[in-house]
XYZ file of C-alpha atoms in Angstrom:
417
model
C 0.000 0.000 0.000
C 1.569 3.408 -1.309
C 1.490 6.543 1.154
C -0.914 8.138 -0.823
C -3.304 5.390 -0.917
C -3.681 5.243 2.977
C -3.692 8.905 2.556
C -6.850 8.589 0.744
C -8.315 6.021 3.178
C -7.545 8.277 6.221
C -9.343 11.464 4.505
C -12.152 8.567 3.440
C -12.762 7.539 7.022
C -12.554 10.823 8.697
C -15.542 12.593 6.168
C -17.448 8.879 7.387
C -16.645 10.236 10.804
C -18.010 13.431 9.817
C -21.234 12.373 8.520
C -21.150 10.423 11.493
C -21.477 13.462 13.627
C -23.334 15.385 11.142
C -26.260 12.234 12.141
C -26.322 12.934 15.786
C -25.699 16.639 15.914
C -28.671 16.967 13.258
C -31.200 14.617 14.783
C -33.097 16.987 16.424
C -33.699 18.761 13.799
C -36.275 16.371 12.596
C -37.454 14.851 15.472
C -36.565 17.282 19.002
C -40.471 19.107 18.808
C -42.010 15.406 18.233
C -40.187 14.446 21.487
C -40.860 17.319 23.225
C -44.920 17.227 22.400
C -44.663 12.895 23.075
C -46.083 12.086 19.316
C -43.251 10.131 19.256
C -40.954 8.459 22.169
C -37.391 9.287 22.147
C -35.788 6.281 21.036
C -38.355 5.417 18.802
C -37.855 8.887 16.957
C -34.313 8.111 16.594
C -34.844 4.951 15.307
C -37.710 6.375 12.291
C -34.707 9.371 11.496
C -32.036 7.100 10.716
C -34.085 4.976 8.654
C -35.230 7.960 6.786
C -31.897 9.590 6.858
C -30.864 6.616 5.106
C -33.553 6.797 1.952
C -33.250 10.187 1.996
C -29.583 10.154 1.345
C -30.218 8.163 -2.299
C -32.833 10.453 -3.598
C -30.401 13.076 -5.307
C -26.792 14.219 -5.727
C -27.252 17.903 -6.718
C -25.704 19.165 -3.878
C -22.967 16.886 -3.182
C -22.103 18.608 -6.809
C -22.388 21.744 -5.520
C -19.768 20.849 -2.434
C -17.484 18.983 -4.995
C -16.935 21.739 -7.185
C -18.221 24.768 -6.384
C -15.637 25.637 -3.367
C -12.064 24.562 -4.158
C -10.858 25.647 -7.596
C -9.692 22.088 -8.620
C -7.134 23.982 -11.189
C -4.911 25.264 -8.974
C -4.100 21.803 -6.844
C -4.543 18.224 -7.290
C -2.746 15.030 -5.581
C -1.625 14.642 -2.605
C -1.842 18.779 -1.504
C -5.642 18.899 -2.257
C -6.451 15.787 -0.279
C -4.423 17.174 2.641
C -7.032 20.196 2.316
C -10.048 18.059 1.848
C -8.531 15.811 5.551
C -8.132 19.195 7.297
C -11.365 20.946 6.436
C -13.089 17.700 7.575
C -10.969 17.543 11.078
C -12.072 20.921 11.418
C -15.564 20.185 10.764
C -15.561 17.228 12.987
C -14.106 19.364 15.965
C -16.877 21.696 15.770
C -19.628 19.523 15.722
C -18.004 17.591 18.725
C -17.831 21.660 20.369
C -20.725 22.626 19.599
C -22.633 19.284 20.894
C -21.012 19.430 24.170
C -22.670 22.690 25.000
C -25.822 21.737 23.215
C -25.745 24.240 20.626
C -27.645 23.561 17.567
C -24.863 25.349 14.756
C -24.778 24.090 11.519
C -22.830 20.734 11.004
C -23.230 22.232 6.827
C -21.187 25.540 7.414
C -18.710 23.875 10.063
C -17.717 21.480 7.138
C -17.869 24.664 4.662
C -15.479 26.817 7.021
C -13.341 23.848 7.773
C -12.312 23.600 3.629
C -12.536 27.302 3.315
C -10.144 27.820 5.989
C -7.651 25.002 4.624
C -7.956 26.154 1.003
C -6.904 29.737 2.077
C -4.685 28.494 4.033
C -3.157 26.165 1.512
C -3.488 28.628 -1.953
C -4.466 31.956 -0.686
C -7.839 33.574 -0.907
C -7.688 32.933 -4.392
C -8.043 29.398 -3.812
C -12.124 29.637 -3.243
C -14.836 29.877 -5.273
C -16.246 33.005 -3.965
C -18.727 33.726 -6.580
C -19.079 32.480 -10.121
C -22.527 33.091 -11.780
C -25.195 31.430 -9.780
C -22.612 29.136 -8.196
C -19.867 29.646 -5.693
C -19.403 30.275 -1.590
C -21.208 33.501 -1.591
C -24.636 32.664 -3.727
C -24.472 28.457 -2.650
C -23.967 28.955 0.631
C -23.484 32.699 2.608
C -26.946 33.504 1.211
C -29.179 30.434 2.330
C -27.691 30.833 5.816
C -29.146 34.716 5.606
C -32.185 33.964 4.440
C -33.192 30.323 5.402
C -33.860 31.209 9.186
C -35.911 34.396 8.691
C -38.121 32.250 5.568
C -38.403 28.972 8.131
C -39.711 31.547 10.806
C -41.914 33.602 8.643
C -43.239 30.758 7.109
C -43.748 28.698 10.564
C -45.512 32.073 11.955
C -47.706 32.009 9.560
C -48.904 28.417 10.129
C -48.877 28.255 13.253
C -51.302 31.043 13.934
C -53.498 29.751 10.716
C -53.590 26.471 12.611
C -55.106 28.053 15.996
C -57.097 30.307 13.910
C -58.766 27.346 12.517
C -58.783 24.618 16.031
C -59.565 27.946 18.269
C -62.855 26.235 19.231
C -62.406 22.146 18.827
C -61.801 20.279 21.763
C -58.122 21.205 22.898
C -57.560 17.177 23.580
C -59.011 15.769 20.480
C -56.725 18.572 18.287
C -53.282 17.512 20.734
C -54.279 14.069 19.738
C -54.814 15.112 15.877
C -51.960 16.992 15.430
C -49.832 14.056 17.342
C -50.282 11.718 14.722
C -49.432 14.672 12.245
C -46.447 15.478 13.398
C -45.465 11.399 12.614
C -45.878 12.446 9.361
C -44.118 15.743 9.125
C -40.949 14.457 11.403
C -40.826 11.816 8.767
C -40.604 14.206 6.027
C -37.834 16.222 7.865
C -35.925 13.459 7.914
C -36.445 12.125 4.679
C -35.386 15.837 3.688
C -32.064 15.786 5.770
C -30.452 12.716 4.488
C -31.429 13.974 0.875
C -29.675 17.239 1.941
C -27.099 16.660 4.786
C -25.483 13.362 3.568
C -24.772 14.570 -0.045
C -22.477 16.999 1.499
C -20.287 14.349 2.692
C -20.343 12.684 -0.555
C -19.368 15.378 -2.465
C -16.239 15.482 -0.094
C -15.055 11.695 -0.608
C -15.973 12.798 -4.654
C -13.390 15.790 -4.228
C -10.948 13.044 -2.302
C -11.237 10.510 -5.242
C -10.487 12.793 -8.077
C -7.722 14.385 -6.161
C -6.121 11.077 -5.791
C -6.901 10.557 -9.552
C -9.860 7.519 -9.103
C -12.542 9.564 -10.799
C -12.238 12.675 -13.276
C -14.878 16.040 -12.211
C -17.174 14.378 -15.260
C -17.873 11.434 -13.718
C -20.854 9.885 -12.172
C -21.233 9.559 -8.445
C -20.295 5.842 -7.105
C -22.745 4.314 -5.943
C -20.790 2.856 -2.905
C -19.837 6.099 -1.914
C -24.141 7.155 -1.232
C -24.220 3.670 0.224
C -21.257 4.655 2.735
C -22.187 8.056 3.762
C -26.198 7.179 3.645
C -24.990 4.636 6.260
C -22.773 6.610 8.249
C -25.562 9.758 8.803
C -27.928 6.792 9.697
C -25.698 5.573 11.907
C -24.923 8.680 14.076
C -28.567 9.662 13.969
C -29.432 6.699 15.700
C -27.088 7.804 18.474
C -29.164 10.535 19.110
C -27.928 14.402 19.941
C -30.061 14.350 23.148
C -28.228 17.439 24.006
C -28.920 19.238 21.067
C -32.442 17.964 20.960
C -33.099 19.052 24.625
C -31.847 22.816 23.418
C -34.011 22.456 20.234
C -37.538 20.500 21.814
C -37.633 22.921 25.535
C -34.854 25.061 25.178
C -36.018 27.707 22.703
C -39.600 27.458 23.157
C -42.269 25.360 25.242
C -44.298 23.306 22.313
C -47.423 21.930 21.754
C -48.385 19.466 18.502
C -50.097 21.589 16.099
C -46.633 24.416 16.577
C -44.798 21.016 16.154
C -46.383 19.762 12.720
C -45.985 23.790 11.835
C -42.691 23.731 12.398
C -41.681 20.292 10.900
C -43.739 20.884 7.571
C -41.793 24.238 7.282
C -38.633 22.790 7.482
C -39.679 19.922 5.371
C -40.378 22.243 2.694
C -37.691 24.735 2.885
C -34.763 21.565 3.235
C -36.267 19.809 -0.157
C -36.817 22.727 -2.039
C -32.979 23.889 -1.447
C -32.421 20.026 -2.285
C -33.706 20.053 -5.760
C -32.115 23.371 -6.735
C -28.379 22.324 -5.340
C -28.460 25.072 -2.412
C -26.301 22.788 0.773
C -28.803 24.844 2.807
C -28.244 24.696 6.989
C -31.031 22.302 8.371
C -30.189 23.259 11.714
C -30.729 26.910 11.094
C -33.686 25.894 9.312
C -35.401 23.741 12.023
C -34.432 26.316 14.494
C -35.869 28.961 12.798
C -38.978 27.262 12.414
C -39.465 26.742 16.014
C -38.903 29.636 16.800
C -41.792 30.675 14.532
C -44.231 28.406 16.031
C -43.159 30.520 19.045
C -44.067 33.932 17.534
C -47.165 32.783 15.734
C -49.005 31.591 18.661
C -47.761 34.261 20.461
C -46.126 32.293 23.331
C -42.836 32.944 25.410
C -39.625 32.703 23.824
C -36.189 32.127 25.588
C -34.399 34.561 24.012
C -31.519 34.055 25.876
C -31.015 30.256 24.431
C -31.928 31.905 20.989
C -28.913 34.751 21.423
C -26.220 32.036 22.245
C -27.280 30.165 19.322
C -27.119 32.986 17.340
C -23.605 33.358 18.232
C -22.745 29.934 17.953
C -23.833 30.216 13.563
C -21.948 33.366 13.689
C -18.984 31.575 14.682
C -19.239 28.627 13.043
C -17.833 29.089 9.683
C -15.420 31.542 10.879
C -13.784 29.007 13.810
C -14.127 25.896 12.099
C -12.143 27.610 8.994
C -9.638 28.358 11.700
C -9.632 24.844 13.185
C -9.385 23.648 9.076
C -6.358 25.930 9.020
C -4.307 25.121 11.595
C -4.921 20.993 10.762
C -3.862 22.365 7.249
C -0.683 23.804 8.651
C 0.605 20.982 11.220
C 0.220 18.517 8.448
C 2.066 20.727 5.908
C 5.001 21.573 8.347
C 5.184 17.651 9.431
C 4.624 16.518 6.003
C 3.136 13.821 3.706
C 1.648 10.898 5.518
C 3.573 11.605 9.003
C 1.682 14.888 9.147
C -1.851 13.604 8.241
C -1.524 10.838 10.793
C -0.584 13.057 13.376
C -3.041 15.365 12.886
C -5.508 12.079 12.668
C -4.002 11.013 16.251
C -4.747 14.994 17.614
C -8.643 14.784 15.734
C -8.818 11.354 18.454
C -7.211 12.607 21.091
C -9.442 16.284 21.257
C -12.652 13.989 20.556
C -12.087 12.013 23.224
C -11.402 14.849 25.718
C -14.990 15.859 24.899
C -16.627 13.064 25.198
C -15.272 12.184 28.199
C -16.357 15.725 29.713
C -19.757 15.843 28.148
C -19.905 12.847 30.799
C -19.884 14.861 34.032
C -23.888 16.030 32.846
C -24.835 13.680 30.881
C -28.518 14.064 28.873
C -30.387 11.148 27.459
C -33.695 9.861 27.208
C -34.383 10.273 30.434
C -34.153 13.783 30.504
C -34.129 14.859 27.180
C -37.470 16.626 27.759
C -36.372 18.100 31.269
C -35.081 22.195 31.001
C -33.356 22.500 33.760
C -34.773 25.922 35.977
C -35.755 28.628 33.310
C -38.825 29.780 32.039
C -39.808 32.038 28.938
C -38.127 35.436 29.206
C -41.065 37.338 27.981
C -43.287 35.773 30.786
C -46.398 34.936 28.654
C -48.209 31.660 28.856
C -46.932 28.640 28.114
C -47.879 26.676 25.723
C -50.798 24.001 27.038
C -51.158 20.474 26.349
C -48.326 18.779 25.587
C -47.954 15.403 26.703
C -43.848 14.906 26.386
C -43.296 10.595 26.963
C -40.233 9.879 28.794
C -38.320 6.788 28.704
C -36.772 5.231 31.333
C -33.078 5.852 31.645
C -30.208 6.161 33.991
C -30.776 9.394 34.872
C -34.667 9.363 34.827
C -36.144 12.387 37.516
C -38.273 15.193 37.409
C -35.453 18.140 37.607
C -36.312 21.026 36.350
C -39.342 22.373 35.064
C -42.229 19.891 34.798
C -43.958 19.644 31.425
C -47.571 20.288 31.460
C -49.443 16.627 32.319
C -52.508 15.530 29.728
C -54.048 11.817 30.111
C -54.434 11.589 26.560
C -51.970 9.877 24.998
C -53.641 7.707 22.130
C -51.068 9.371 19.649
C -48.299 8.142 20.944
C -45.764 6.051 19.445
């Protein structure tokens, strides 16, 4: 086995790691405001994402084009130098997600992979090196844009549904429309999902694409493998399975207190908005997305909103293409000074090392099913009424309790899955 052949394996294996934590950093979200309203139970959600994640992930390849092309200029490197740039953006993206999990912020796993390769293909060949803007495609119009705008759409959008929803259940029997919109919200979580595989996987493919041709296996012309959507189809399954439950705690009773019909609002939003930017090649943020739509649920009913949790999550996408391109370049940079395969492995060994550091402190308070729908001691800053009604199912776990604010108790729970 050559040098650059393990090369390629290493930068192979670290973008499956990647999609790995793109799974469980993204899981909520599809599924945190059906776990929050108990339509579905936690590990059951988990287990209906990945297998969705999974389809979804076959369905088109439009944007893994849009990734493989459309942010490295391919004619200024090739070989070995442009899969060292590929390895480092991904270690950079990895190290973010890992970050950003840890404090249960829901940033975009999409832009920390973006920043990551931005930052080690400036690093590597100078601003020059990035496709800023070129026509319709290019960092600016593929990718700066949709994170502007696909927030503010998801909440206007949401908004408007939500309060078109109570506008239209205002007088039905609050139980029977919980119940209703429960068995909705199956069906709009399962669209979400179906939505971020066809979205949030590409990206990684489009990375082992950029990979292959760099080492010289495929030309820019040529078809996606097929075992390459089988590999990173199974990898986001795989991680989504894990479950964020940190994330999806921040995203379900974090941001704002749901009920079903804000829940089915805010999943069909996203849902639309994630397969729409699908079909037209946009790598749009589903995490900005989702969060934006819950948020609008929030304004459109008129209930309170922690804006607090909603500031530090602004800050968090602020940051995130910014600090992971700094994480990309500095990866770039040991492995250039080291050199060749030495200075990817070590680099691999430090991408190990730094995950396992926070892991191992993401231990100390751990969240899981058993308190996934438990926010611990804060209530809506602008002290309006909660939202009534929800009926949030709890699974047994380690670490089962009733810390922190109590969800609101219904005995109806027929919708349940």
């Amino acid at each position: 086995m050559t040098a650059d052949l393990l090369v390629l394996l290493i930068v192979v294996v670290t973008a499956l790691a990647f999609d790995f934590t793109n799974g469980f950093h993204d899981t909520a979200n599809a599924m945190a405001t059906s776990i929050a309203t108990g339509a579905l139970r936690p590990r059951v959600a988990v287990a209906v994402s990945a297998v969705l994640n999974l389809v979804g992930a076959f369905l088109s390849v439009a944007v893994a084009a849009t990734v493989a092309k459309g942010i490295v200029r391919l004619d200024a490197v090739q070989g070995e130098a442009l899969l060292i740039i590929v390895f480092a953006g991904l270690v950079g993206g990895i190290l973010w997600n890992l970050l950003t999990w840890l404090f249960g912020l829901p940033s975009s796993s999409s832009h920390a992979l973006f920043g990551g390769l931005i930052g080690a293909t400036i690093a590597a060949l100078g601003w020059g090196g990035v496709i800023w803007a070129q026509g319709a495609d290019g960092v600016l119009t593929k990718i700066v844009l949709p994170a502007v705008l696909a927030p503010i759409v998801a909440a206007l959008v949401s908004a408007i549904g939500t309060w078109g929803v109570y506008r239209i259940t205002g007088k039905a029997d609050p139980d029977k429309v919980n119940e209703g919109f429960r068995w909705g919200q199956i069906g709009s979580a399962s669209l979400v999902s179906l939505a971020h595989g066809t979205n949030d996987a590409q990206k990684t493919m489009g990375v082992i694409f950029l990979a292959l041709v760099a080492y010289g296996t495929l030309t820019e012309t040529d078809e996606m493998p097929v075992w390459v959507m089988a590999a990173c189809a199974v990898a986001i399954a795989a991680g989504t399975y894990l479950g964020g439950w940190r994330i999806i705690r921040t995203l379900g009773k974090g941001l704002v207190e749901i009920d079903s019909p804000q829940g089915l609002a805010a999943e069909s939003s996203s849902a639309a908005i994630i397969l729409t930017s699908a079909h037209f090649g946009l790598p749009l943020s589903t995490t900005q997305t989702a969060t934006g739509s819950i948020l609008g649920t929030g304004l459109g009913k008129g209930v309170g909103v922690r804006w607090s949790v909603m500031g530090r999550m602004t800050v968090a996408w602020l940051l995130t293409l910014p600090l992971a391109g700094v994480a990309g370049a500095v990866c770039w940079a040991i492995a250039q000074v080291i050199g060749g395969l030495p200075g990817v492995l070590l680099v691999f060994a430090l991408l190990i090392a730094l995950s396992s550091v926070m892991y191992l402190r993401s231990r100390r308070d751990p969240v899981d099913t058993g308190n996934v729908n438990e926010w611990p001691g804060d209530t809506p800053d602008s002290g309006t009424e909660v939202a009534k009604g929800t009926a949030p199912v709890v699974e047994d776990g380690e670490h089962g309790g009733t810390t922190g604010s109590p969800a609101p108790e219904t005995t109806d729970h027929s919708a349940q899955v």
